[in-house]
Coordinates of C-alpha atoms and ligand atoms in Angstrom, one line a residue:
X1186 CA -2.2 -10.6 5.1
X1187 CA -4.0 -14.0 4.8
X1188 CA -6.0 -15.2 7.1
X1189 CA -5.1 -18.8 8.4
X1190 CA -7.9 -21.1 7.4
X1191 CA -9.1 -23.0 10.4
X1192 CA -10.0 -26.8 9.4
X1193 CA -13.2 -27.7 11.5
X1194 CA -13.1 -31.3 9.7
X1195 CA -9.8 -32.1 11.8
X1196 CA -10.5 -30.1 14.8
X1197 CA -13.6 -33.0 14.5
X1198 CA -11.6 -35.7 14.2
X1199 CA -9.3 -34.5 17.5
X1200 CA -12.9 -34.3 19.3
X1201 CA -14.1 -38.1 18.1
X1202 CA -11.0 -39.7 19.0
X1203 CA -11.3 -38.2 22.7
X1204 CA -14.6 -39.4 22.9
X1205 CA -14.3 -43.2 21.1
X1206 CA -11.8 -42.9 24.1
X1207 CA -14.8 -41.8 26.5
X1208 CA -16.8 -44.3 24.9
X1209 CA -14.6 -47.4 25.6
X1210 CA -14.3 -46.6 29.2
X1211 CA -18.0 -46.3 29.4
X1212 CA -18.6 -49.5 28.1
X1213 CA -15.6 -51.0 30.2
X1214 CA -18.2 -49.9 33.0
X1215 CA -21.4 -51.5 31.1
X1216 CA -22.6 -48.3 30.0
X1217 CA -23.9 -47.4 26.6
X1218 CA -24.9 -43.9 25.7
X1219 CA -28.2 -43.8 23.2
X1220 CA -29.4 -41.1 21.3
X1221 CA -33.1 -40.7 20.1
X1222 CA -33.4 -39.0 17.1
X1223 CA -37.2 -37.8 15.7
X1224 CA -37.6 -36.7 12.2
X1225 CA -41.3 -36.3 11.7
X1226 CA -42.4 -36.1 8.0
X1227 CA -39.6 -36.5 4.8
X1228 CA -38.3 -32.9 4.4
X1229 CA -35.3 -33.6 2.4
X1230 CA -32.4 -31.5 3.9
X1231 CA -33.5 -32.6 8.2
X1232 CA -33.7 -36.2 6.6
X1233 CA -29.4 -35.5 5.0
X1234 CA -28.9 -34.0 9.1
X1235 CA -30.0 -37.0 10.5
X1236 CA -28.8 -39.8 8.8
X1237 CA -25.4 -37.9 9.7
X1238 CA -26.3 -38.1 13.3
X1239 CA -27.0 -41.5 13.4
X1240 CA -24.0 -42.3 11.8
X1241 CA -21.5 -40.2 14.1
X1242 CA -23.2 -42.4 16.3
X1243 CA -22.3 -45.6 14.7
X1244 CA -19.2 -44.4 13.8
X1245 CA -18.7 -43.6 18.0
X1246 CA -20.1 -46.5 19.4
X1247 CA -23.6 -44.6 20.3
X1248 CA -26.2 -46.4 21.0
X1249 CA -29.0 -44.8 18.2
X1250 CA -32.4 -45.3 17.5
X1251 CA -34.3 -43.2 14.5
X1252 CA -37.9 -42.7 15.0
X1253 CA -39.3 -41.7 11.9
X1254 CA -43.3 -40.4 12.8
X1255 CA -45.2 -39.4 9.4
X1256 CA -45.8 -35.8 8.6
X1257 CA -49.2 -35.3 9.6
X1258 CA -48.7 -36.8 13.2
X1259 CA -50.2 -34.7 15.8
X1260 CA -48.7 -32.4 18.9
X1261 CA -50.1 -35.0 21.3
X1262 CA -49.0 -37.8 19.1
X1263 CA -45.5 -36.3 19.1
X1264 CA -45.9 -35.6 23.0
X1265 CA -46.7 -38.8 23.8
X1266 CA -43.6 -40.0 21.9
X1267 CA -41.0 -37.9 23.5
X1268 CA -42.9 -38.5 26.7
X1269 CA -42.1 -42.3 26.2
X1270 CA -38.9 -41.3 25.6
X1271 CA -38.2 -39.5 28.1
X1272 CA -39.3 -42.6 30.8
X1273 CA -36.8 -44.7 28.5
X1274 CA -33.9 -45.5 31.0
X1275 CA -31.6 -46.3 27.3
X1276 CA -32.3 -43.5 25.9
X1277 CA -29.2 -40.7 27.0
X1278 CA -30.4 -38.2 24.5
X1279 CA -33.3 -37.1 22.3
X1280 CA -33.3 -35.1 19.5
X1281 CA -36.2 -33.7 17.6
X1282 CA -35.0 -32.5 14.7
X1283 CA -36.3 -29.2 13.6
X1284 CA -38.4 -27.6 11.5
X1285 CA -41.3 -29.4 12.7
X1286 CA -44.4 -29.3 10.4
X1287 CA -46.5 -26.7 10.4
X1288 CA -49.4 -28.3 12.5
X1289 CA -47.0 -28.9 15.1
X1290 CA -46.3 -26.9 18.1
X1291 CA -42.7 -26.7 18.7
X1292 CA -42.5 -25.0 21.6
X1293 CA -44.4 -27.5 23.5
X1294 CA -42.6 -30.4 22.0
X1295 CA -39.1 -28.9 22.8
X1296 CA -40.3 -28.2 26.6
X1297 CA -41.4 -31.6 26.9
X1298 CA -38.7 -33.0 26.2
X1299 CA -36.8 -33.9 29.7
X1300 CA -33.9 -31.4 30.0
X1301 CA -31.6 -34.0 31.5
X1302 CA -31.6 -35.3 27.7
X1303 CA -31.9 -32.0 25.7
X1304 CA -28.9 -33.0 24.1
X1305 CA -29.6 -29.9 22.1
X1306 CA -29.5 -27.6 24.6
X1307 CA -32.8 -26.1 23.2
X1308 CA -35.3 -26.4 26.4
X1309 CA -35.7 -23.4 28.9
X1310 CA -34.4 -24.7 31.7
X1311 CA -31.0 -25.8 29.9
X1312 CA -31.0 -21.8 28.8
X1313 CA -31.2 -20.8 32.3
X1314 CA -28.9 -22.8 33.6
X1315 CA -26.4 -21.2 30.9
X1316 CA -27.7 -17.4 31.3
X1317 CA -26.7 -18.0 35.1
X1318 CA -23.1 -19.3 33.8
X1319 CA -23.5 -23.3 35.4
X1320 CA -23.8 -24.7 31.6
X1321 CA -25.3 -28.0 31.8
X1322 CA -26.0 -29.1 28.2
X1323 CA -25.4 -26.2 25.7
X1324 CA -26.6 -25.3 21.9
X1325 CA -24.4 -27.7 20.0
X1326 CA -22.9 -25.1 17.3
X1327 CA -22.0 -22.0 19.8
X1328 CA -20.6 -24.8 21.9
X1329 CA -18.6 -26.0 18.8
X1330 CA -17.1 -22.3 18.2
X1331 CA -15.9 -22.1 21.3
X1332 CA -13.8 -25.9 20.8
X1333 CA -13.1 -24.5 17.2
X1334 CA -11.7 -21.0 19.4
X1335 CA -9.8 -22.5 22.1
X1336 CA -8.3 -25.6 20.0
X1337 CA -6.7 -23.3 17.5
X1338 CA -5.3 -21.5 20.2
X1339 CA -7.8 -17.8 19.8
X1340 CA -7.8 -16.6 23.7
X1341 CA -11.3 -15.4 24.7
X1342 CA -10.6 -13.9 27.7
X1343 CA -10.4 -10.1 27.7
X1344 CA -10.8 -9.5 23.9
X1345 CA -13.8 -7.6 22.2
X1346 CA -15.8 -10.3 20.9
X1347 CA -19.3 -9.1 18.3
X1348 CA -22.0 -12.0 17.2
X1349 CA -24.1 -11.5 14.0
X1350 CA -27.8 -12.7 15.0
X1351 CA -29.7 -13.4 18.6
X1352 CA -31.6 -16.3 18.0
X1353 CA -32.1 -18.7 20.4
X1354 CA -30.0 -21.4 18.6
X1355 CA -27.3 -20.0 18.1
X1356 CA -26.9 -16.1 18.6
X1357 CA -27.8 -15.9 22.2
X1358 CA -26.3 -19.3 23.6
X1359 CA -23.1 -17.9 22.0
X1360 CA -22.7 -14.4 23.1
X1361 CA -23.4 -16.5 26.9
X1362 CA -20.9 -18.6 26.5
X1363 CA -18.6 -16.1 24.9
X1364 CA -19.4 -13.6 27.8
X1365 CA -18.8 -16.5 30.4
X1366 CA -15.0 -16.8 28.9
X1367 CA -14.6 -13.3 29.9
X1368 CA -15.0 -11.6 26.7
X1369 CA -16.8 -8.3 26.3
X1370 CA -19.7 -9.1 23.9
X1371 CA -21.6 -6.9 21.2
X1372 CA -24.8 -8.4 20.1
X1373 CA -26.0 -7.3 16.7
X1374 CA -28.5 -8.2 14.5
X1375 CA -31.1 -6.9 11.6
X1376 CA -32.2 -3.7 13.3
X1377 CA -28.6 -3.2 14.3
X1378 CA -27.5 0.5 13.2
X1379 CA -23.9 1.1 11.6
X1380 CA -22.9 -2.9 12.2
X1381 CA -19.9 -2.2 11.0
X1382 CA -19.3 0.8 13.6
X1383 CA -18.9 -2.8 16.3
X1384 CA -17.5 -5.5 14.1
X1385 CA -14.6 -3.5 12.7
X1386 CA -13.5 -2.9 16.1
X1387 CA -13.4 -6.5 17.4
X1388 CA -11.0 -9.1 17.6
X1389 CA -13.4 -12.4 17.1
X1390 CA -16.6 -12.0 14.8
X1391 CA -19.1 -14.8 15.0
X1392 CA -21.2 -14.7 12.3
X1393 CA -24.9 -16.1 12.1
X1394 CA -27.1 -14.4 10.0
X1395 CA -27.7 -16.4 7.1
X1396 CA -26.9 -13.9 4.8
X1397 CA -24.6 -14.4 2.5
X1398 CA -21.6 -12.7 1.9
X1399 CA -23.0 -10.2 4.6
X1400 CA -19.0 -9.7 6.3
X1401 CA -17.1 -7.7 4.0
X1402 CA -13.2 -6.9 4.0
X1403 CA -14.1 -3.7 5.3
X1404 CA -16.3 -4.9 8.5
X1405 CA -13.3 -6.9 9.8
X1406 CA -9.8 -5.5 11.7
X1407 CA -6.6 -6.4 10.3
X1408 CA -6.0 -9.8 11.6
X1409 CA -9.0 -10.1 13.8
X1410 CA -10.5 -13.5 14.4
X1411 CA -13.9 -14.8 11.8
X1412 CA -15.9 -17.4 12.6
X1413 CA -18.3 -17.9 9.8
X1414 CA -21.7 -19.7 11.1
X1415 CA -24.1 -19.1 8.3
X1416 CA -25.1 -21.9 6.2
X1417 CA -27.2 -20.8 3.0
X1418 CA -28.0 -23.2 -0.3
X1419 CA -26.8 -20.1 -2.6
X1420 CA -28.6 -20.2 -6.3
X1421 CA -28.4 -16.4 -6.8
X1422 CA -26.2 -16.8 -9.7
X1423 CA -25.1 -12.8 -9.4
X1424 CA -24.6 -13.3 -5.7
X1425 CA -22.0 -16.3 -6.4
X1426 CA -20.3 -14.7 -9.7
X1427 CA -19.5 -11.8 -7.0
X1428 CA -18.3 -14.4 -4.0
X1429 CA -16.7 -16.6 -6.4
X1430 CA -14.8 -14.0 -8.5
X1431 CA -11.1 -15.4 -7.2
X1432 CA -12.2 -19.0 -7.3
X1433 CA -13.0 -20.5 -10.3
X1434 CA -13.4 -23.4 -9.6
X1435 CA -15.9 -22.5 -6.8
X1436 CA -17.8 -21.1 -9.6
X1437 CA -17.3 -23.8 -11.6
X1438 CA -19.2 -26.1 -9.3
X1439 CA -21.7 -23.8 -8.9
X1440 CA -23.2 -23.5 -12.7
X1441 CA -22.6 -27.5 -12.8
X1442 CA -25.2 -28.0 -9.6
X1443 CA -26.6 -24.8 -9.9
X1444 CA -26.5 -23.9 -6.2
X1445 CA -23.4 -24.0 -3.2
X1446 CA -23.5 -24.0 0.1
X1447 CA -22.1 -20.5 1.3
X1448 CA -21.3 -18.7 4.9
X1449 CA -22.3 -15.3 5.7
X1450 CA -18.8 -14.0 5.4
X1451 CA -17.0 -12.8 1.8
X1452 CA -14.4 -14.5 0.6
X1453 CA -12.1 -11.8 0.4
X1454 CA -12.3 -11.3 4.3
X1455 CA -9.4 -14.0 4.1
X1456 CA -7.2 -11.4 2.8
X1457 CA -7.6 -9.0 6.4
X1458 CA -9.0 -11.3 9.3
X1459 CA -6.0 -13.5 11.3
X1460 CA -7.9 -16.5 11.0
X1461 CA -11.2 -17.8 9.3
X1462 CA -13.8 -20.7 9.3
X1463 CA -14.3 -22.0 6.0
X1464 CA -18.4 -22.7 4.6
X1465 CA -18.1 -25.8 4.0
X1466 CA -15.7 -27.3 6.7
X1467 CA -15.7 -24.9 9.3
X1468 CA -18.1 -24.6 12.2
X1469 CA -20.2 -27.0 10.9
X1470 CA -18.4 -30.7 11.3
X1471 CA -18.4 -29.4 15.1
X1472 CA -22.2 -29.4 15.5
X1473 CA -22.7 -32.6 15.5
X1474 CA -19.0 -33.5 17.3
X1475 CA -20.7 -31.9 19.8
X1476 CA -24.1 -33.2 19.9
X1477 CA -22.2 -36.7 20.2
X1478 CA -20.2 -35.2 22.7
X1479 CA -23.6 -33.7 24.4
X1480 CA -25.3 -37.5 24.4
X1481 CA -22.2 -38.8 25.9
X1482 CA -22.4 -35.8 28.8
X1483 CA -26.3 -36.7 29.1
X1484 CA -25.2 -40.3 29.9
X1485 CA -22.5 -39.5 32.6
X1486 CA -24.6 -37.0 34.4
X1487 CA -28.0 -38.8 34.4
X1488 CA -26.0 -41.6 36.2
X1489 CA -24.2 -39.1 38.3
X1490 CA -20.6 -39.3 37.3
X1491 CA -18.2 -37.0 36.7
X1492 CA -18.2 -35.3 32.9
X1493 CA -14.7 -35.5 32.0
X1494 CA -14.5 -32.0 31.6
X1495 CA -15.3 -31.7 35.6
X1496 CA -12.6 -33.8 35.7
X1497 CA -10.4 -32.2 33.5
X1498 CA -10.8 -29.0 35.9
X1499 CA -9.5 -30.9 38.8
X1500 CA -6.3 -32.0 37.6
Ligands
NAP2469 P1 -32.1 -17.2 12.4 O1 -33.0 -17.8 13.5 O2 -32.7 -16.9 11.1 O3 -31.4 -15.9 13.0 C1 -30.7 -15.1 12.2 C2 -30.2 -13.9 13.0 O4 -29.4 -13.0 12.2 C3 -31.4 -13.0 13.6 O5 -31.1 -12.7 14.9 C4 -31.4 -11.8 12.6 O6 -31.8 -10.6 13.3 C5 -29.9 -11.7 12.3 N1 -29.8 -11.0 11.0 C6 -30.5 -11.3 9.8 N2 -30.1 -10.4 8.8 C7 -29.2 -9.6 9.4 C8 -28.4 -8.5 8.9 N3 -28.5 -8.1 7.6 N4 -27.6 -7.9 9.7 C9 -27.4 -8.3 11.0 N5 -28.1 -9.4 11.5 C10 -29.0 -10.0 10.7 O7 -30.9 -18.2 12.0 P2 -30.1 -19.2 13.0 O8 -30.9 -20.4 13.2 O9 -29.5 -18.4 14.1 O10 -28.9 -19.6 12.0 C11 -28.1 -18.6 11.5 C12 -27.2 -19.1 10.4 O11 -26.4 -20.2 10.9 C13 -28.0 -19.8 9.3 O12 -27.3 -19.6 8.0 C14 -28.0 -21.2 9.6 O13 -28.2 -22.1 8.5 C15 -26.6 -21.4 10.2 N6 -26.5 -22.5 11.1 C16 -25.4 -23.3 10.9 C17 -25.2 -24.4 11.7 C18 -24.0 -25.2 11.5 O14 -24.0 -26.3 12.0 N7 -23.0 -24.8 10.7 C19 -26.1 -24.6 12.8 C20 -27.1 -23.8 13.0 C21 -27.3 -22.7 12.2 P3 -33.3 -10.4 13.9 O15 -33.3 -11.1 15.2 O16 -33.3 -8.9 14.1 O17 -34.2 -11.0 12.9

């Protein structure tokens, strides 16, 4: 068997063109969405994130500001920022984009921000809301696995369903939301005895470690379902001779740049799972589909109109 290779880039594309769709009828009604995005300090890779934020946002018809505060600004510098934010009435969604620096508490800047524009989905009360299954606004990528599930036509309900890792970001919020489309949910993680005891009986694996290569052919049931989460900047020339071994021209790339971008899962899991989220191109296009689609969300509800996917309920 070979898995079919789900493309997240298109599965993208499907979700912008319903929301330049969303867009246009909220400007029809004089209403721009805006999102805030905060990158304190010039770490290279959360400066590459955000410039691809704001320009979803362009490319959507978002209103977007980029507030850019140096790296050794303080937690009540940063607090009084997002509070000003936060009183903003054309600013939808905010956005601090993580890691902060070191001097920096996060947790207090991520509570502060007002959950009515946690377009990230990151503040408690946003978490609650989901534990007690009345989402609100949701952790972009799990929400972008489950568009990425039910867009390729992979039924949640009643199927054994295991996520690799519990963090807050993405493990938990996904095993909610997985749980909340009726599946029955294994959590595992690092202190996790015999993983492969849980994931080689279940028909959808999400996996979020950030290990590479961690999934192997022999975790995964015939034809069972992989979505591949983990994003890792590979330069373990061993580690990629061994994932790259059929694809030479992976490899290729690799000694040229010296590092790829990789996905927790081994390559030869295509030849045994039913379908499979490529690293690049998979799950990760859909994180910030759905942060756009999150802002836009923010916008609707704040002014109290119905999201479309209320709507979409009702017909
Ligand atoms: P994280 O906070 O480091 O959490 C990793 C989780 O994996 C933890 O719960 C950890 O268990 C578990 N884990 C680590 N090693 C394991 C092992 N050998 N076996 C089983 N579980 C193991 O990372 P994260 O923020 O959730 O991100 C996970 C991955 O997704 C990363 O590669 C990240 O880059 C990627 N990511 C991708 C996107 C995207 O847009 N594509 C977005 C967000 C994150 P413990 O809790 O026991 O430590």
């Amino acid at each position: 068997m070979t898995a079919r290779i789900i493309n997240g880039t298109a599965i993208r594309d499907e979700i912008y063109a319903e929301l330049e769709h969303e867009v246009s009828e909220l400007a029809s009604a004089g209403i721009r969405p805006g999102l805030a995005a905060v990158l304190v300090g010039d770490d290279p890779a959360s400066k590459i994130y955000v410039r691809s934020k704001i320009a979803a946002c362009e490319q959507l018809g978002l209103r977007s500001e980029h507030i850019t505060p140096a790296a050794n600004t303080t937690t009540s510098e940063l607090l009084a920022l997002v509070n000003d934010l936060n009183s903003r009435d054309d600013v939808d969604g905010i956005l601090v984009q993580l890691p902060l620096p070191v001097q920096i508490e996060t947790r207090k800047i991520l509570e502060a921000v007002d959950p009515a524009k946690d377009v990230d989905g990151f503040h408690p009360m946003n978490m609650g809301e989901l534990v007690e299954g009345r989402p609100r606004l949701v952790a972009c990528t799990p929400l972008g696995v489950m568009e990425i599930l039910r867009r390729s036509g992979i039924s949640v309900a009643g199927v054994d369903a295991v996520v690799v890792g519990r963090s807050n970001i993405v493990g938990k919020p996904m095993a909610l939301l997985l749980m909340h489309g009726d599946a029955t949910v294994t959590v595992c993680h690092s202190k996790t005895r015999n993983m492969r005891k849980f994931t080689s009986q279940a028909d959808i694996v999400i996996a979020a470690s950030g290990r590479p290569g961690l999934i192997t052919p022999e975790d995964i049931k015939p034809g069972a379902t992989v979505i591949d989460v983990g994003t890792t900047r590979l330069s373990d020339s061993r580690l990629a001779a061994e994932l790259f071994k059929h694809s030479p021209q992976r490899l290729e790339k690799f000694k040229e740049k010296g590092f790829a971008l990789v996905g927790d899962v081994h390559p030869d899991v295509a030849q045994v799972a039913g379908a499979l989220t490529p690293v690049p191109g998979g799950v990760g296009p859909l994180t910030i589909a759905m942060l756009m689609s999150n802002t836009v969300k923010a916008a609707r509800l704040r002014r109290g109109l119905r999201t479309q996917e209320k709507a979409a309920s009702r017909r």
